[in-house]
PDB file of C-alpha atoms in Angstrom:
ATOM      1  CA  SER Y1372     -40.638   2.270   1.518  1.00 58.00           C
ATOM      2  CA  SER Y1373     -36.865   2.570   1.629  1.00 62.00           C
ATOM      3  CA  VAL Y1374     -34.565  -0.316   2.390  1.00 62.00           C
ATOM      4  CA  PRO Y1375     -31.746   0.441   4.842  1.00 66.00           C
ATOM      5  CA  LEU Y1376     -28.328  -0.304   3.382  1.00 59.00           C
ATOM      6  CA  PRO Y1377     -25.527  -1.659   5.569  1.00 55.00           C
ATOM      7  CA  HIS Y1378     -22.679   0.660   6.460  1.00 55.00           C
ATOM      8  CA  HIS Y1379     -19.138  -0.055   5.331  1.00 50.00           C
ATOM      9  CA  HIS Y1380     -18.054  -1.235   8.793  1.00 50.00           C
ATOM     10  CA  GLU Y1381     -20.962  -3.678   8.840  1.00 54.00           C
ATOM     11  CA  LEU Y1382     -20.023  -5.115   5.465  1.00 51.00           C
ATOM     12  CA  CYS Y1383     -16.373  -5.539   6.483  1.00 52.00           C
ATOM     13  CA  ARG Y1384     -17.000  -6.993   9.927  1.00 54.00           C
ATOM     14  CA  GLY Y1385     -14.829 -10.024  10.492  1.00 54.00           C
ATOM     15  CA  MET Y1386     -12.595  -9.319   7.501  1.00 50.00           C
ATOM     16  CA  PRO Y1387      -8.888  -8.915   8.213  1.00 51.00           C
ATOM     17  CA  LYS Y1388      -7.418  -5.446   7.700  1.00 54.00           C
ATOM     18  CA  ARG Y1389      -4.497  -6.924   5.756  1.00 54.00           C
ATOM     19  CA  THR Y1390      -3.904 -10.270   4.195  1.00 51.00           C
ATOM     20  CA  GLU Y1391      -1.226 -12.344   5.823  1.00 54.00           C
ATOM     21  CA  SER Y1392       2.024 -12.731   3.944  1.00 53.00           C
ATOM     22  CA  ILE Y1393       2.612 -16.165   2.522  1.00 51.00           C
ATOM     23  CA  PRO Y1394       6.191 -17.388   2.843  1.00 55.00           C
ATOM     24  CA  LEU Y1395       7.107 -17.467  -0.836  1.00 51.00           C
ATOM     25  CA  ASP Y1396      10.110 -19.701  -0.261  1.00 53.00           C
ATOM     26  CA  ARG Y1397       7.758 -22.534   0.789  1.00 56.00           C
ATOM     27  CA  CYS Y1398       5.332 -22.209  -2.135  1.00 55.00           C
ATOM     28  CA  ASP Y1399       5.229 -23.983  -5.440  1.00 61.00           C
ATOM     29  CA  PRO Y1400       7.008 -21.616  -7.897  1.00 61.00           C
ATOM     30  CA  ALA Y1401       3.826 -21.118  -9.946  1.00 67.00           C
ATOM     31  CA  ASP Y1402       1.819 -20.348  -6.800  1.00 67.00           C
ATOM     32  CA  ALA Y1403       4.566 -18.059  -5.515  1.00 65.00           C
ATOM     33  CA  ARG Y1404       4.481 -16.103  -8.783  1.00 69.00           C
ATOM     34  CA  LYS Y1405       0.676 -15.769  -8.633  1.00 77.00           C
ATOM     35  CA  THR Y1406       0.870 -14.666  -5.009  1.00 77.00           C
ATOM     36  CA  ALA Y1407       3.553 -12.096  -5.812  1.00 78.00           C
ATOM     37  CA  ASP Y1408       1.559 -10.775  -8.784  1.00 82.00           C
ATOM     38  CA  LEU Y1409      -1.569 -10.494  -6.640  1.00 85.00           C
ATOM     39  CA  ALA Y1410       0.337  -8.722  -3.852  1.00 84.00           C
ATOM     40  CA  LEU Y1411       1.667  -6.154  -6.326  1.00 83.00           C
ATOM     41  CA  ALA Y1412      -1.796  -5.698  -7.865  1.00 86.00           C
ATOM     42  CA  ARG Y1413      -3.236  -5.162  -4.375  1.00 87.00           C
ATOM     43  CA  VAL Y1414      -0.591  -2.503  -3.654  1.00 86.00           C
ATOM     44  CA  ARG Y1415      -1.327  -0.776  -6.983  1.00 87.00           C
ATOM     45  CA  TRP Y1416      -4.999  -0.664  -6.052  1.00 86.00           C
ATOM     46  CA  HIS Y1417      -4.278   0.758  -2.587  1.00 84.00           C
ATOM     47  CA  CYS Y1418      -2.161   3.498  -4.180  1.00 85.00           C
ATOM     48  CA  ARG Y1419      -5.409   5.024  -5.402  1.00 85.00           C
ATOM     49  CA  ARG Y1420      -5.916   7.583  -2.663  1.00 82.00           C
ATOM     50  CA  GLY Y1421      -8.041  10.670  -2.170  1.00 81.00           C
ATOM     51  CA  LEU Y1422      -5.437  13.142  -3.426  1.00 84.00           C
ATOM     52  CA  LEU Y1423      -4.465  13.090  -7.103  1.00 87.00           C
ATOM     53  CA  GLU Y1424      -0.905  14.307  -6.487  1.00 87.00           C
ATOM     54  CA  LEU Y1425      -0.334  11.486  -4.025  1.00 88.00           C
ATOM     55  CA  ASP Y1426      -1.954   8.973  -6.396  1.00 88.00           C
ATOM     56  CA  LEU Y1427       0.464   9.927  -9.162  1.00 88.00           C
ATOM     57  CA  LEU Y1428       3.553   9.739  -6.926  1.00 88.00           C
ATOM     58  CA  LEU Y1429       2.589   6.383  -5.460  1.00 89.00           C
ATOM     59  CA  ALA Y1430       1.753   4.997  -8.911  1.00 88.00           C
ATOM     60  CA  ARG Y1431       5.234   6.013 -10.148  1.00 88.00           C
ATOM     61  CA  LEU Y1432       6.839   4.369  -7.136  1.00 87.00           C
ATOM     62  CA  VAL Y1433       4.960   1.095  -7.617  1.00 88.00           C
ATOM     63  CA  ALA Y1434       5.574   1.111 -11.382  1.00 88.00           C
ATOM     64  CA  GLY Y1435       9.261   0.551 -10.629  1.00 85.00           C
ATOM     65  CA  VAL Y1436       8.629  -2.448  -8.374  1.00 86.00           C
ATOM     66  CA  SER Y1437       8.840  -6.031  -9.600  1.00 85.00           C
ATOM     67  CA  PRO Y1438       6.569  -8.767  -8.203  1.00 83.00           C
ATOM     68  CA  ASP Y1439       9.778 -10.489  -7.062  1.00 83.00           C
ATOM     69  CA  GLU Y1440      10.577  -7.634  -4.642  1.00 87.00           C
ATOM     70  CA  HIS Y1441       8.462  -9.063  -1.822  1.00 86.00           C
ATOM     71  CA  ALA Y1442      10.102  -7.030   0.961  1.00 89.00           C
ATOM     72  CA  MET Y1443       9.537  -3.794  -0.980  1.00 90.00           C
ATOM     73  CA  ILE Y1444       5.874  -4.669  -1.535  1.00 90.00           C
ATOM     74  CA  VAL Y1445       5.405  -5.342   2.184  1.00 91.00           C
ATOM     75  CA  ASP Y1446       7.100  -2.006   3.016  1.00 92.00           C
ATOM     76  CA  ILE Y1447       4.827  -0.156   0.585  1.00 91.00           C
ATOM     77  CA  GLU Y1448       1.777  -1.850   2.146  1.00 91.00           C
ATOM     78  CA  ARG Y1449       2.918  -0.635   5.571  1.00 92.00           C
ATOM     79  CA  LEU Y1450       3.456   2.879   4.195  1.00 92.00           C
ATOM     80  CA  LEU Y1451      -0.047   2.884   2.694  1.00 91.00           C
ATOM     81  CA  GLU Y1452      -1.548   2.165   6.109  1.00 91.00           C
ATOM     82  CA  HIS Y1453      -0.779   5.794   7.023  1.00 92.00           C
ATOM     83  CA  SER Y1454      -3.131   8.653   6.222  1.00 91.00           C
ATOM     84  CA  ASP Y1455      -2.803  10.852   3.144  1.00 90.00           C
ATOM     85  CA  HIS Y1456      -2.038  13.809   5.402  1.00 90.00           C
ATOM     86  CA  ASP Y1457       0.852  11.976   7.092  1.00 93.00           C
ATOM     87  CA  LEU Y1458       2.244  10.962   3.700  1.00 92.00           C
ATOM     88  CA  GLN Y1459       2.027  14.529   2.420  1.00 90.00           C
ATOM     89  CA  ARG Y1460       3.703  15.924   5.531  1.00 92.00           C
ATOM     90  CA  TRP Y1461       6.548  13.437   5.228  1.00 93.00           C
ATOM     91  CA  LEU Y1462       6.967  14.190   1.514  1.00 89.00           C
ATOM     92  CA  ARG Y1463       7.255  17.902   2.345  1.00 89.00           C
ATOM     93  CA  GLY Y1464       9.988  17.044   4.858  1.00 90.00           C
ATOM     94  CA  GLU Y1465       7.830  17.764   7.903  1.00 92.00           C
ATOM     95  CA  GLY Y1466       8.708  14.815  10.105  1.00 92.00           C
ATOM     96  CA  ALA Y1467       9.297  11.227   9.098  1.00 93.00           C
ATOM     97  CA  PRO Y1468       7.885   7.786   9.789  1.00 94.00           C
ATOM     98  CA  ALA Y1469       9.461   5.919  12.692  1.00 93.00           C
ATOM     99  CA  GLU Y1470      10.525   2.854  10.688  1.00 94.00           C
ATOM    100  CA  PRO Y1471      13.779   3.126   8.673  1.00 94.00           C
ATOM    101  CA  ALA Y1472      12.275   1.120   5.776  1.00 94.00           C
ATOM    102  CA  LEU Y1473       9.422   3.624   5.503  1.00 94.00           C
ATOM    103  CA  GLN Y1474      11.863   6.526   5.729  1.00 94.00           C
ATOM    104  CA  ALA Y1475      13.708   5.036   2.743  1.00 93.00           C
ATOM    105  CA  LEU Y1476      10.437   4.813   0.794  1.00 92.00           C
ATOM    106  CA  ILE Y1477       9.630   8.456   1.574  1.00 93.00           C
ATOM    107  CA  ALA Y1478      13.110   9.436   0.355  1.00 93.00           C
ATOM    108  CA  ARG Y1479      12.503   7.433  -2.831  1.00 89.00           C
ATOM    109  CA  LEU Y1480       9.133   9.147  -3.303  1.00 87.00           C
ATOM    110  CA  GLN Y1481      10.751  12.555  -2.840  1.00 87.00           C
ATOM    111  CA  VAL Y1482      13.190  11.718  -5.656  1.00 86.00           C
ATOM    112  CA  VAL Y1483      10.331  10.481  -7.870  1.00 75.00           C
ATOM    113  CA  SER Y1484       8.456  13.751  -7.300  1.00 67.00           C
ATOM    114  CA  LEU Y1485      11.282  15.906  -8.702  1.00 61.00           C
TER     115      LEU Y1485
END
């Protein structure tokens, strides 16, 4: 007989959607560096989307980001919360995200795509 497998939403129940930011200025420098490296690695992983063209653009954007650029990493995380279709529309110039920081990232992505 077959064994029913849990659905994704059942496996992720109770897990936070995003990890909370740790104030890096209050961490031990070694811990702050590890946290920054992990945050950048997490963003790199989330850049793997369903559309290859978008994957390549996002990977190029993140390749130019240092683990020390905490604000940029947080902005990229917020951008990645949007759907692939929204990102594509914005990259084509059809509308823009409401937040100025995300608008700046879209403009940077448009330059990277040239």
